[in-house]
Short mmCIF file of C-alpha atoms in Angstrom, two decimals:
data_model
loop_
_atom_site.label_atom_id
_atom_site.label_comp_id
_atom_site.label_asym_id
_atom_site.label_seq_id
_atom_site.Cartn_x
_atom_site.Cartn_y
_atom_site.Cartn_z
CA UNK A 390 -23.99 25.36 6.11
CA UNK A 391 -22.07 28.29 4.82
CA UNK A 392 -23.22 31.51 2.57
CA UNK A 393 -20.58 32.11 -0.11
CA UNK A 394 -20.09 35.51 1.56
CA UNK A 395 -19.11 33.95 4.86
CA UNK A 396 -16.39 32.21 2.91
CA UNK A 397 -15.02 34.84 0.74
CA UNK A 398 -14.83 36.56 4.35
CA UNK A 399 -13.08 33.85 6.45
CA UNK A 400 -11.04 32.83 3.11
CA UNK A 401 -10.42 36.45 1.89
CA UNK A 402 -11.34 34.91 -1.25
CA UNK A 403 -12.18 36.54 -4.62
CA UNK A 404 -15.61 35.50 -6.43
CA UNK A 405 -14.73 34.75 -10.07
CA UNK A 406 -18.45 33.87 -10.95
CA UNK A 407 -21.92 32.71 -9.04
CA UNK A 408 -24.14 34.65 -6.26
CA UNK A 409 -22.77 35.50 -3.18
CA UNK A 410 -25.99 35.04 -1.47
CA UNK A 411 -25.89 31.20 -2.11
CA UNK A 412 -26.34 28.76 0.36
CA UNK A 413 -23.71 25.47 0.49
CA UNK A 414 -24.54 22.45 2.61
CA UNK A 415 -22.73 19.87 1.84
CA UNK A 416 -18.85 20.10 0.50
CA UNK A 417 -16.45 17.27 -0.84
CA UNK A 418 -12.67 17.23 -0.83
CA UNK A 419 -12.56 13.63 -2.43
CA UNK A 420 -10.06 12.84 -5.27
CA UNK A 421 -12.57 10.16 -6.86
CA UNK A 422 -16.00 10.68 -5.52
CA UNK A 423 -17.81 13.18 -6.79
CA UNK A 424 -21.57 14.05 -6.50
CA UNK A 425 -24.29 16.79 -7.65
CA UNK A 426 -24.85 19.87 -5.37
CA UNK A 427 -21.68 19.93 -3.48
CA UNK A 428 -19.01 22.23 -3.29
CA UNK A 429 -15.81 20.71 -3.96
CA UNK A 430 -12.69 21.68 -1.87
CA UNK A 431 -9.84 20.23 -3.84
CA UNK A 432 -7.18 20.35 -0.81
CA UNK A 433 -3.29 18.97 -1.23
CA UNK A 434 -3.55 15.40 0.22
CA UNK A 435 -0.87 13.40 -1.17
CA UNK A 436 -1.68 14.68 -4.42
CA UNK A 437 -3.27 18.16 -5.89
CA UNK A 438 -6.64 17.63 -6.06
CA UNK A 439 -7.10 20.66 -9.03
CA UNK A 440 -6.72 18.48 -11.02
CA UNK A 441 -10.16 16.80 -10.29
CA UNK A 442 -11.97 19.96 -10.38
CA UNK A 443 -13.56 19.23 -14.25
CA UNK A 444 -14.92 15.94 -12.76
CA UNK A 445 -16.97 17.52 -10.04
CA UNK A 446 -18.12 20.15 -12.12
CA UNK A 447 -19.00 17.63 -14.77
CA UNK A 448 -20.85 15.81 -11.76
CA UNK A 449 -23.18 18.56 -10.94
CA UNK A 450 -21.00 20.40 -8.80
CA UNK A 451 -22.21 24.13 -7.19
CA UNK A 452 -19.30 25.16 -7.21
CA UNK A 453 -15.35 24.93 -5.78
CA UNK A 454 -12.18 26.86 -4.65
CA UNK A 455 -9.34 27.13 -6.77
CA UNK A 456 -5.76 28.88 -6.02
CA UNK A 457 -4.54 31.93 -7.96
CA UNK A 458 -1.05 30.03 -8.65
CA UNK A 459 -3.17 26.91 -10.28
CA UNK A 460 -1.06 26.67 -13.63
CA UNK A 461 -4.41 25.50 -15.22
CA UNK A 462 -6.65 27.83 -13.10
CA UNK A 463 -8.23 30.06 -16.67
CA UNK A 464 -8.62 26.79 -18.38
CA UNK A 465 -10.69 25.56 -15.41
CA UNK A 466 -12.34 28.16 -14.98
CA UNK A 467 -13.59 28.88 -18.52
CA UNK A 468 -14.37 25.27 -19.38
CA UNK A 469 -16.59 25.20 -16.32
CA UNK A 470 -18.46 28.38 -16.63
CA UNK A 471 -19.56 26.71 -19.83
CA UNK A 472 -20.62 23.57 -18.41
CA UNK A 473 -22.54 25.68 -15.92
CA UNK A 474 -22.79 29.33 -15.97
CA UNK A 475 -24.13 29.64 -12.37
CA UNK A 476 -21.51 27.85 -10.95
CA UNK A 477 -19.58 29.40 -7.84
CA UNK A 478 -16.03 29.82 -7.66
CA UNK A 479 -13.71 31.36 -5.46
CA UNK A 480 -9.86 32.47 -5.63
CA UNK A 481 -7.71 31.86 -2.62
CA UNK A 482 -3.88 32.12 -1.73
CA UNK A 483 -3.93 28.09 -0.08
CA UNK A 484 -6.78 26.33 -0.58
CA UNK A 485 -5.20 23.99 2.29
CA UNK A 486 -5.06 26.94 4.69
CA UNK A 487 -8.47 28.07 3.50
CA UNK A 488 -10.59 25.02 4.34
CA UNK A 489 -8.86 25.07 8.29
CA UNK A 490 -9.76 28.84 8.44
CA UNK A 491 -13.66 27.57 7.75
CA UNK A 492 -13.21 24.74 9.80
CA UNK A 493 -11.82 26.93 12.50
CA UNK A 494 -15.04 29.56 11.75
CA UNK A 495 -17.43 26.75 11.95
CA UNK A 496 -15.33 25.13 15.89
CA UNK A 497 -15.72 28.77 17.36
CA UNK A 498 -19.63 28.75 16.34
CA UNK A 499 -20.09 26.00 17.31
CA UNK A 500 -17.79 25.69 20.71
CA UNK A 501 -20.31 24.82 22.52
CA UNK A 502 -20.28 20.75 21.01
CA UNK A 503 -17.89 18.46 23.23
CA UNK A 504 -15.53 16.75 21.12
CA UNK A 505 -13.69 14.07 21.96
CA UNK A 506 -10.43 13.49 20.11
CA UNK A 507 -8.33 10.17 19.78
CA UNK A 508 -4.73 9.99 19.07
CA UNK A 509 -1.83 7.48 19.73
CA UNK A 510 0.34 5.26 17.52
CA UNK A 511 -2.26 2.26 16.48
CA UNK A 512 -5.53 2.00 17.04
CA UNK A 513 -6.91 5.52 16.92
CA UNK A 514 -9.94 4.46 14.27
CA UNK A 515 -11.02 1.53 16.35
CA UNK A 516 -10.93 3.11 19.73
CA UNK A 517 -13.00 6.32 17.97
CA UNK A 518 -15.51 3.60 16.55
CA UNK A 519 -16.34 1.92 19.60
CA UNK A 520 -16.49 5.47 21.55
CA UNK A 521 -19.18 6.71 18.81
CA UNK A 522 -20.82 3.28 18.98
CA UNK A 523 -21.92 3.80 22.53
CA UNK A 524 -22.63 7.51 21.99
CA UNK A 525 -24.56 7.14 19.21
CA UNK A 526 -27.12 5.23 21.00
CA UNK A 527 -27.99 8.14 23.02
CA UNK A 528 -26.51 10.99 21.00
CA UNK A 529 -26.41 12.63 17.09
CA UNK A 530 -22.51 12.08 16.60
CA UNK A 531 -20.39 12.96 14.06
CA UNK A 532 -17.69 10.01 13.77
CA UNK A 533 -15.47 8.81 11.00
CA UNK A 534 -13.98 5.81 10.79
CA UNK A 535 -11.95 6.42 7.10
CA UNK A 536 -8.82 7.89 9.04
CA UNK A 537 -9.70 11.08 7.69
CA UNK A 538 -6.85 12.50 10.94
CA UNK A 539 -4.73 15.09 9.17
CA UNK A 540 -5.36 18.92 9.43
CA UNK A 541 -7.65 19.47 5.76
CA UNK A 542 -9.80 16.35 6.68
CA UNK A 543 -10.45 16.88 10.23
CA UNK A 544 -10.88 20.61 8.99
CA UNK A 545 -13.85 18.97 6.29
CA UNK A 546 -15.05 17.10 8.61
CA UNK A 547 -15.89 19.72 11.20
CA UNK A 548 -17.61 22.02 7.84
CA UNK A 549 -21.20 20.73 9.44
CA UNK A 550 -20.77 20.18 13.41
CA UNK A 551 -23.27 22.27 14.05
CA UNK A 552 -25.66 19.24 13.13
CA UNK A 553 -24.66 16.85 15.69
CA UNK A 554 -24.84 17.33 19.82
CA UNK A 555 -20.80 15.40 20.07
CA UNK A 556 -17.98 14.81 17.52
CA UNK A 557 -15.63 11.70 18.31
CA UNK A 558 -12.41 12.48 15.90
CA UNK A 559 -9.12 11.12 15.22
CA UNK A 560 -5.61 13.41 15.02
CA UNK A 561 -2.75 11.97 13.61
CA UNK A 562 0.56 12.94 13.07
CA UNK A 563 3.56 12.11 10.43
CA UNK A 564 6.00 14.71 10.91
CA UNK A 565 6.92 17.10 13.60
CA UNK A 566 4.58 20.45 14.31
CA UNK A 567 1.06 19.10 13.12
CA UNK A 568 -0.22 18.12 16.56
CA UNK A 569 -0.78 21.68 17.76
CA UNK A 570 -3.08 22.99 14.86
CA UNK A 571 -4.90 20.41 15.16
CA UNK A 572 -5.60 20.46 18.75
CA UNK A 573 -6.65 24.39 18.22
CA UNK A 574 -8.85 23.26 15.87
CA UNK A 575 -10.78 20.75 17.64
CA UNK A 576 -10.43 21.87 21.37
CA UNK A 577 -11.35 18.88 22.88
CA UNK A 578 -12.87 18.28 26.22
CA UNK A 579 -11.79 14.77 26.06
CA UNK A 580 -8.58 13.54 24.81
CA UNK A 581 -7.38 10.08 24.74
CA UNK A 582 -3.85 8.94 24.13
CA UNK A 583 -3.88 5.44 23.44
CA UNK A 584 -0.22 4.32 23.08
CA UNK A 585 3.14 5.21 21.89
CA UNK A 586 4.77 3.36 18.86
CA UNK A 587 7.13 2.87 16.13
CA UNK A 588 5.04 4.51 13.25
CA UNK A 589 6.69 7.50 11.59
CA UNK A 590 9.59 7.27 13.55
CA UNK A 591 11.60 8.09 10.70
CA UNK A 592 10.29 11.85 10.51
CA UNK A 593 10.17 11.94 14.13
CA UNK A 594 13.21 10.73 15.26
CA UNK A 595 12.04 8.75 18.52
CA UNK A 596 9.46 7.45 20.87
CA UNK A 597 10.30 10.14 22.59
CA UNK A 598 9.65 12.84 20.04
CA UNK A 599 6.35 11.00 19.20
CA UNK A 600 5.16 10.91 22.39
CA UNK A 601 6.45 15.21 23.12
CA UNK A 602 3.99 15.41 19.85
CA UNK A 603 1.04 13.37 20.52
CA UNK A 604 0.84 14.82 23.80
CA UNK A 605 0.29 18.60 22.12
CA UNK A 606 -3.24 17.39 21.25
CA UNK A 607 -4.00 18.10 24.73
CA UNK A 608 -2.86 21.86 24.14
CA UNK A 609 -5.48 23.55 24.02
CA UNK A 610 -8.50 21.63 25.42
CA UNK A 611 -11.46 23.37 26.84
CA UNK A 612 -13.85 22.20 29.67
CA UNK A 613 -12.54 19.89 32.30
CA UNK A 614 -9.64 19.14 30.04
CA UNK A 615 -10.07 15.11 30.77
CA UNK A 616 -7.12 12.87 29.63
CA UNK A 617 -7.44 9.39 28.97
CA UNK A 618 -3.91 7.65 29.39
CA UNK A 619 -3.30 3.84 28.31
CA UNK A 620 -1.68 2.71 31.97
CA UNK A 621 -0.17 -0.12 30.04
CA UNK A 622 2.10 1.84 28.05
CA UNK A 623 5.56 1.97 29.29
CA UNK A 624 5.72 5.71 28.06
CA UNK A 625 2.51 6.90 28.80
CA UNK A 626 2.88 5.25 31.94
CA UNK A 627 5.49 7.75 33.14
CA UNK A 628 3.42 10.99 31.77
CA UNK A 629 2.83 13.51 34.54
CA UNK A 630 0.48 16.62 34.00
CA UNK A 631 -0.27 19.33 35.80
CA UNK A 632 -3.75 19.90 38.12
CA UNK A 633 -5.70 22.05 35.34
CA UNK A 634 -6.10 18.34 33.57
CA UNK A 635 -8.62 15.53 34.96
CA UNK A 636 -6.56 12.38 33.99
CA UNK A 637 -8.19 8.72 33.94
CA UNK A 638 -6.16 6.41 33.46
CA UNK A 639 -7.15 2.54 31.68
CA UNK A 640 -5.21 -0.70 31.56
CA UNK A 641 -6.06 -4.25 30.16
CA UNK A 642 -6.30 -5.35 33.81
CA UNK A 643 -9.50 -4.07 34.17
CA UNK A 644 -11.25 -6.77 31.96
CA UNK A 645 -11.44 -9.93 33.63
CA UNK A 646 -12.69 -13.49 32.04
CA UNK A 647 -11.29 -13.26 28.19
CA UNK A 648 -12.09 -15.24 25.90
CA UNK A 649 -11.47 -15.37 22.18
CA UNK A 650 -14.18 -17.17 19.98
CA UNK A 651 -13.56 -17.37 16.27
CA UNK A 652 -16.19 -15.14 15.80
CA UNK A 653 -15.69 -12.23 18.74
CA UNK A 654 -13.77 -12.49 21.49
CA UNK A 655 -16.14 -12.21 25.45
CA UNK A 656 -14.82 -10.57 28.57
CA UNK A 657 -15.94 -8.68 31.77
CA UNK A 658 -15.29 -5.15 33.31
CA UNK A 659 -16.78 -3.37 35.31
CA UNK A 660 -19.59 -0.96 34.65
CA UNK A 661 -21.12 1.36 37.33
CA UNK A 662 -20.05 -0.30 39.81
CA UNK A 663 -21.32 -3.96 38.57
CA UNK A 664 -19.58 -6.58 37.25
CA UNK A 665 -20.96 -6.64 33.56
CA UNK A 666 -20.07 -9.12 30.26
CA UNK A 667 -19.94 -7.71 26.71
CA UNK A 668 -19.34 -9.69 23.37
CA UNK A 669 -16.96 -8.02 21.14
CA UNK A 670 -17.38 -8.12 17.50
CA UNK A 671 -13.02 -8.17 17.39
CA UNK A 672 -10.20 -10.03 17.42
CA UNK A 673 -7.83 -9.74 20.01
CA UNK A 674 -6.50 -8.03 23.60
CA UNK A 675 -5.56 -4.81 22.08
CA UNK A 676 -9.15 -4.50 20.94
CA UNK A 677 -10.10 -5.31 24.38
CA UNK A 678 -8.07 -2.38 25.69
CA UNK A 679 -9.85 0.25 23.32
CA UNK A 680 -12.93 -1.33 24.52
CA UNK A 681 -12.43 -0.51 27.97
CA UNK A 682 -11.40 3.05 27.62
CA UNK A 683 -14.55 3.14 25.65
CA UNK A 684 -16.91 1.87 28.56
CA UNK A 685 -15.02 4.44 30.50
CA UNK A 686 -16.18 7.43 28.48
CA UNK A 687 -19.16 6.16 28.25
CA UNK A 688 -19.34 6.23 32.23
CA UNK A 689 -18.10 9.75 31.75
CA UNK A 690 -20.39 10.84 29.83
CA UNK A 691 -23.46 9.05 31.79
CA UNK A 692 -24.16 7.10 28.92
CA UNK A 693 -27.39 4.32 30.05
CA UNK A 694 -25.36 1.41 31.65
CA UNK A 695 -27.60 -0.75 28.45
CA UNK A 696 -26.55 1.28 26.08
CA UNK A 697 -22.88 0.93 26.96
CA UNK A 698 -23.27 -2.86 26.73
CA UNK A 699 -25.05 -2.50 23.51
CA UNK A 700 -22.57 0.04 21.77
CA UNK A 701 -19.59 -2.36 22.37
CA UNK A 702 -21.48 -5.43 21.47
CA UNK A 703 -22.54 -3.85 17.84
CA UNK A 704 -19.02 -2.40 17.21
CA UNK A 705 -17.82 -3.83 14.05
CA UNK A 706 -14.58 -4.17 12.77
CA UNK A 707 -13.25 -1.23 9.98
CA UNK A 708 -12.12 -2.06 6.63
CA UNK A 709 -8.65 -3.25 6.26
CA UNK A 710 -8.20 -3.41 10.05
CA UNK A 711 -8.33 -7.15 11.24
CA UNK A 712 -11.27 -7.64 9.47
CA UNK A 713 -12.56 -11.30 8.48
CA UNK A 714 -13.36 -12.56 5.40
CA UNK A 715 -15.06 -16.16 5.30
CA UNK A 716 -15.25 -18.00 1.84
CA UNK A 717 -14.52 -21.28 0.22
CA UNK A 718 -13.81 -23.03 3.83
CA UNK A 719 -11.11 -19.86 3.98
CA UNK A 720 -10.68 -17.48 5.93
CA UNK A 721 -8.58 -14.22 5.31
CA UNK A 722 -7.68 -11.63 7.85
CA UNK A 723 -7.57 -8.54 6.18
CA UNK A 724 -5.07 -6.34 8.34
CA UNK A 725 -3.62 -4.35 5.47
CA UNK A 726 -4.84 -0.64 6.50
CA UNK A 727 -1.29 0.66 7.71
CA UNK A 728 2.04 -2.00 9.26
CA UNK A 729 4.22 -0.79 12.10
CA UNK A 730 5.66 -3.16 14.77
CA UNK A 731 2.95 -2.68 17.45
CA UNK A 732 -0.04 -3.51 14.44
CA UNK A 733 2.04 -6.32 13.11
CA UNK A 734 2.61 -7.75 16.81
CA UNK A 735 -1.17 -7.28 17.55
CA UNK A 736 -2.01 -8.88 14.20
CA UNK A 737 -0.32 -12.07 14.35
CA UNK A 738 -1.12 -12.38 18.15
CA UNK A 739 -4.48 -11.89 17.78
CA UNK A 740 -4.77 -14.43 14.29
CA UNK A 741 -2.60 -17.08 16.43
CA UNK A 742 -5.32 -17.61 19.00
CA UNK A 743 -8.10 -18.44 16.24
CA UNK A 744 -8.15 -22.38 15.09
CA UNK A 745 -7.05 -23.74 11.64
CA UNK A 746 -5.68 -26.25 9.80
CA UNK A 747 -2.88 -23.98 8.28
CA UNK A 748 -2.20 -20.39 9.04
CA UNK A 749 -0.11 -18.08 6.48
CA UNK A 750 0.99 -14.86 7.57
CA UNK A 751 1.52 -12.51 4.17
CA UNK A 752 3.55 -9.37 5.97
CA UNK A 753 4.15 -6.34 3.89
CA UNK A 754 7.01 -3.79 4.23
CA UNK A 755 6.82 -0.96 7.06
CA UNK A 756 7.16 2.13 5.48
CA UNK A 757 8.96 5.63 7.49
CA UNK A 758 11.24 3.92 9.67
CA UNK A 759 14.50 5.20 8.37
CA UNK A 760 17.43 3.87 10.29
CA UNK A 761 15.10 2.08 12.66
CA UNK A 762 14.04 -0.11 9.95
CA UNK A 763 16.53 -3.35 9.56
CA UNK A 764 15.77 -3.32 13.44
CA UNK A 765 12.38 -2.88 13.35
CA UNK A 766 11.58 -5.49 10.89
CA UNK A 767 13.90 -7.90 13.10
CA UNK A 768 11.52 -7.42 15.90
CA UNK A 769 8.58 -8.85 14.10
CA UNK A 770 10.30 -11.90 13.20
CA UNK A 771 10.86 -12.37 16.31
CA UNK A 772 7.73 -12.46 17.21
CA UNK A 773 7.29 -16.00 15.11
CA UNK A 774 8.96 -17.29 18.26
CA UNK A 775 5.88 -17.17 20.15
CA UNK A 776 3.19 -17.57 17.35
CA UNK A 777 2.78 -20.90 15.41
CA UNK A 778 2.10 -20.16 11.94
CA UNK A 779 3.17 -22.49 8.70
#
């Protein structure tokens, strides 16, 4: 919760209309979703989202932020006073910068809530998920799992932490020099780094550079400052830090006994010391992987050895990442969230071990790979060597 004061502080905003004394609970930064009471943020996320500001007023919005250099700004602002004469709006410089500077207000509150933030090539949403799913059986956690992992929507999503006891976010990266803000924003206690890939490589110019920029989400962690490394990354692998971090490190050679149903795949690890069997609602030995650094946290964290088992056995899939769709004697893998090598590899892996009559593989293009790209897209053929699809 915020006071429009404490904003027009933080912000150094200017009130154009509404009482300063009003309380705001909930806040939206959507482009399509809009809903009465909120307080719409309309941040720069691949588009300006100013231009939606009519439609949350007209859907019972309290109010919203608005920039001073808004060509349309007076328009806005007149048409919406008359809609609603009460409603609050403020004048900022950035609305971008503005809704970090809350967020950033609202981490230093509130510093006292461990969060635990997830970053690596693939997989960041599905390791986060299965972390919150054993956390949340013990715990109030505030999780997403709609790859809201770029400054302004880790920066919304942080606008009411003080309303959970544990946060479990993703931070990802496209370009060079994003990592770092992001890791003062959140100052983890526990980060995990769950592999180095192929995606954006185009911006970033190498494994190399994406692993020197992953790696700055560790920056500036507080507590312990515990790492969680994937062992069976060749890069990560190799990554030495110094004695102020706690590092654990995780491989795929800690589950023993897999086996992939057509429904979930079963395996073993090892959980306080005893030899335990989960059922995982995935597809797949990556998923395995981001199931045991899961357990491991969970360890950390002295989560009820029950609870553990119970978190990873309700896990289910995300939208749009390897998620099943059964119909007409069909059955459609629906993998289409985001493509890079390391997804595509995992993908049509994972889909070759599950029975059926035919199997069709419908690949679309990988996007930001530059000059790696005729390569890159060589490499997944390649991989139709050792999968039998039709």
């Amino acid at each position: 919760m915020f006071i429009v004061k404490e904003i027009k502080k933080i912000t150094n905003a200017k009130l154009i209309n509404g009482i300063e004394t009003c309380k705001i609970e909930k806040f939206n930064v959507s482009a399509k979703n809009h809903y009465k009471n909120e307080f719409y943020i309309p941040i720069f996320w691949r588009e300006d989202r100013q231009q939606y500001i009519m439609d949350a007023v007209k859907s019972g919005a309290i109010g919203y932020i608005i920039s001073k250099n808004y060509e349309r700004e007076k328009e806005i602002i007149r048409e919406s006073i008359k809609i609603n004469p009460n409603i609050i709006i403020l004048e900022v410089e950035d609305i971008n910068e503005s809704i970090y500077e809350m967020a950033m207000y609202k981490r230093n509150e509130n510093i006292n809530i461990p969060i635990i933030a997830v970053t690596g090539s693939v997989g960041k949403t599905s390791t986060c998920e299965m972390i919150a799913s054993i956390i949340r059986k013990e715990k109030h956690v505030l999780a997403d799992s709609g790859n809201n992992n770029v400054k302004q929507l880790i920066s919304w999503l942080l606008l009411d932490i003080e309303d959970y006891e544990i946060a479990v976010l993703e931070a990802g990266i496209g370009r060079k020099d994003v990592m770092e803000p992001i890791s003062k924003l959140l100052m983890p206690s526990i980060a995990v780094i769950n592999n180095i890939g192929t995606a954006h490589i185009e911006k970033l110019g190498s494994k190399e550079n994406i692993l020197k920029e992953k790696m700055k989400l560790i920056t500036h962690m507080k507590d312990e400052k515990i790492v969680f490394l994937n062992d069976d990354d060749a890069m990560l692998r190799e990554v030495k830090l110094d004695s102020s971090y706690k590092v654990n490190r995780y491989s795929l050679s800690e589950a023993k006994n897999i086996i992939q149903n057509e429904n979930s795949i079963c395996f073993e690890a090892n959980v306080y010391g005893e030899n335990t069997k989960f059922n995982l609602n995935a597809y797949g030995n990556h998923n395995v992987l981001n199931a045991i650094c899961a357990i491991k946290i969970g360890e950390l964290l002295n989560i009820d050895k029950e609870d553990i088992i119970n978190g990873i056995n309700d896990y289910t899939s995300v939208d749009r990442r390897f998620k099943i769709i059964k119909e007409n004697n069909y059955t459609i893998i629906d993998d289409t969230y985001n493509a890079s090598l390391d997804s595509m590899r995992a993908g049509l892996t994972s889909a070759d071990k599950l029975t059926a009559k035919r199997k069709l593989a419908i690949l679309g293009e990988m996007l930001e790979l530059g000059e790696y790209s005729k390569e890159l897209h060589s490499q997944v053929g390649e991989v139709f060597k050792d999968v039998n699809f039709d």
